[in-house]
mmCIF file of C-alpha atoms and ligand atoms in Angstrom:
data_model
loop_
_atom_site.group_PDB
_atom_site.id
_atom_site.type_symbol
_atom_site.label_atom_id
_atom_site.label_comp_id
_atom_site.label_asym_id
_atom_site.label_seq_id
_atom_site.Cartn_x
_atom_site.Cartn_y
_atom_site.Cartn_z
ATOM 1 C CA MET A 1 5.395 -13.735 2.773
ATOM 2 C CA PRO A 2 5.076 -9.978 3.281
ATOM 3 C CA HIS A 3 2.029 -7.889 2.644
ATOM 4 C CA VAL A 4 2.068 -5.637 -0.418
ATOM 5 C CA VAL A 5 0.282 -2.517 -1.605
ATOM 6 C CA THR A 6 -1.424 -3.295 -4.909
ATOM 7 C CA GLY A 7 -2.811 -1.247 -7.771
ATOM 8 C CA ASN A 8 -5.835 0.097 -5.921
ATOM 9 C CA CYS A 9 -3.521 2.575 -4.176
ATOM 10 C CA ASN A 10 -2.778 4.251 -7.502
ATOM 11 C CA GLY A 11 -4.593 7.545 -7.650
ATOM 12 C CA CYS A 12 -5.696 7.391 -4.007
ATOM 13 C CA ARG A 13 -2.855 7.355 -1.481
ATOM 14 C CA PHE A 14 -5.205 7.633 1.486
ATOM 15 C CA THR A 15 -2.369 6.598 3.910
ATOM 16 C CA ASP A 16 -4.693 5.298 6.649
ATOM 17 C CA CYS A 17 -2.455 2.220 6.569
ATOM 18 C CA VAL A 18 0.523 3.924 8.165
ATOM 19 C CA LEU A 19 -1.368 4.497 11.411
ATOM 20 C CA THR A 20 -1.800 0.771 11.978
ATOM 21 C CA CYS A 21 1.682 -0.548 11.257
ATOM 22 C CA PRO A 22 3.673 -1.537 14.359
ATOM 23 C CA VAL A 23 7.003 -1.498 12.542
ATOM 24 C CA ALA A 24 6.695 1.605 10.311
ATOM 25 C CA CYS A 25 7.305 -0.267 7.086
ATOM 26 C CA PHE A 26 5.203 1.946 4.798
ATOM 27 C CA HIS A 27 7.103 4.025 2.275
ATOM 28 C CA GLY A 28 5.664 6.396 -0.263
ATOM 29 C CA ASP A 29 6.280 8.643 -3.222
ATOM 30 C CA ASP A 30 3.940 11.253 -4.660
ATOM 31 C CA GLN A 31 1.822 8.608 -6.369
ATOM 32 C CA ARG A 32 1.278 5.722 -3.951
ATOM 33 C CA MET A 33 2.488 3.647 -1.017
ATOM 34 C CA TYR A 34 4.800 0.637 -0.758
ATOM 35 C CA ILE A 35 5.563 -1.904 1.991
ATOM 36 C CA ASP A 36 9.137 -2.791 2.889
ATOM 37 C CA PRO A 37 9.081 -6.604 2.666
ATOM 38 C CA ILE A 38 11.999 -6.982 5.049
ATOM 39 C CA ALA A 39 10.419 -4.904 7.800
ATOM 40 C CA CYS A 40 6.864 -6.263 7.439
ATOM 41 C CA VAL A 41 5.972 -8.745 10.180
ATOM 42 C CA ASP A 42 2.761 -9.904 8.469
ATOM 43 C CA CYS A 43 0.483 -8.802 11.270
ATOM 44 C CA ALA A 44 -2.276 -7.842 8.772
ATOM 45 C CA ALA A 45 -3.282 -4.817 10.844
ATOM 46 C CA CYS A 46 -3.135 -2.573 7.789
ATOM 47 C CA VAL A 47 -5.468 -4.641 5.624
ATOM 48 C CA PRO A 48 -8.827 -3.424 7.009
ATOM 49 C CA ALA A 49 -7.527 0.142 7.338
ATOM 50 C CA CYS A 50 -7.262 0.736 3.609
ATOM 51 C CA PRO A 51 -10.484 2.275 2.260
ATOM 52 C CA VAL A 52 -9.881 0.795 -1.192
ATOM 53 C CA GLN A 53 -8.646 -2.657 -0.111
ATOM 54 C CA ALA A 54 -5.265 -2.086 -1.704
ATOM 55 C CA ILE A 55 -3.261 -4.256 0.703
ATOM 56 C CA SER A 56 -2.935 -8.025 0.364
ATOM 57 C CA GLU A 57 -0.780 -10.804 1.690
ATOM 58 C CA SER A 58 1.653 -11.800 -1.059
ATOM 59 C CA ALA A 59 0.467 -15.386 -1.093
ATOM 60 C CA ASP A 60 -3.099 -14.245 -1.811
ATOM 61 C CA LEU A 61 -2.256 -12.283 -4.951
ATOM 62 C CA SER A 62 -3.632 -13.336 -8.292
ATOM 63 C CA LYS A 63 -1.247 -14.054 -11.141
ATOM 64 C CA ASP A 64 -1.946 -10.605 -12.567
ATOM 65 C CA GLU A 65 -1.030 -8.966 -9.259
ATOM 66 C CA LEU A 66 2.284 -10.754 -8.574
ATOM 67 C CA MET A 67 4.253 -7.871 -10.054
ATOM 68 C CA TRP A 68 3.408 -5.853 -6.952
ATOM 69 C CA VAL A 69 5.753 -8.002 -4.867
ATOM 70 C CA GLU A 70 8.776 -6.793 -6.807
ATOM 71 C CA ILE A 71 7.471 -3.233 -7.138
ATOM 72 C CA ASN A 72 6.960 -2.906 -3.374
ATOM 73 C CA ALA A 73 10.434 -4.295 -2.687
ATOM 74 C CA GLU A 74 12.140 -2.030 -5.196
ATOM 75 C CA LYS A 75 10.269 1.169 -4.474
ATOM 76 C CA SER A 76 10.320 0.871 -0.685
ATOM 77 C CA SER A 77 14.103 0.839 -0.719
ATOM 78 C CA GLY A 78 14.290 4.215 -2.441
ATOM 79 C CA THR A 79 11.426 6.153 -0.898
ATOM 80 C CA PRO A 80 10.959 7.673 2.563
ATOM 81 C CA VAL A 81 9.129 6.034 5.450
ATOM 82 C CA ILE A 82 5.671 7.577 5.897
ATOM 83 C CA ARG A 83 4.571 7.580 9.547
ATOM 84 C CA THR A 84 1.671 10.042 9.574
ATOM 85 C CA LYS A 85 -1.560 10.206 7.635
ATOM 86 C CA GLN A 86 -1.332 12.579 4.700
ATOM 87 C CA THR A 87 -3.797 14.318 2.419
ATOM 88 C CA PRO A 88 -5.054 11.890 -0.239
ATOM 89 C CA LEU A 89 -4.354 12.637 -3.869
ATOM 90 C CA ALA A 90 -6.702 14.922 -5.750
ATOM 91 C CA GLY A 91 -9.466 12.757 -7.136
ATOM 92 C CA ALA A 92 -9.010 10.057 -4.498
ATOM 93 C CA GLU A 93 -12.678 10.010 -3.514
ATOM 94 C CA GLU A 94 -13.724 9.703 -7.148
ATOM 95 C CA ARG A 95 -11.202 6.908 -7.581
ATOM 96 C CA ARG A 96 -12.577 5.133 -4.522
ATOM 97 C CA ALA A 97 -16.114 5.383 -5.889
ATOM 98 C CA ALA A 98 -14.978 4.099 -9.254
ATOM 99 C CA LEU A 99 -13.401 1.088 -7.522
ATOM 100 C CA GLY A 100 -16.703 0.378 -5.812
ATOM 101 C CA PHE A 101 -15.820 1.290 -2.210
HETATM 102 FE FE1 SF4 B 201 2.868 -3.208 8.757
HETATM 103 FE FE2 SF4 B 201 1.591 -5.415 9.629
HETATM 104 FE FE3 SF4 B 201 0.783 -4.229 7.357
HETATM 105 FE FE4 SF4 B 201 3.155 -5.523 7.434
HETATM 106 S S1 SF4 B 201 1.110 -6.450 7.649
HETATM 107 S S2 SF4 B 201 2.733 -3.515 6.503
HETATM 108 S S3 SF4 B 201 3.807 -5.095 9.543
HETATM 109 S S4 SF4 B 201 0.694 -3.335 9.433
#
């Protein structure tokens, strides 16, 4: 089961994750990041890199989070690969604080 980027990425887009991935499977649009489920090798290297704990193994998702499996698959196929860290979204630090990180 691939890893997925969940809702905590919304409003943040810190992109620290892309620096850890050995297979460059992170894609992104101007709102958030997505993991290509075909490319992901489930190494889990990206999990501790995310400052808002937005990345989970698919099998660990709660029922309310399962939608992120399909969203990551769909969105990653139509968005560019992101290989370098980018400037977080405006308000990302406030969002992180609001999430408790
Ligand atoms: Fe990349 Fe590994 Fe994270 Fe999958 S689990 S997105 S391969 S760093």
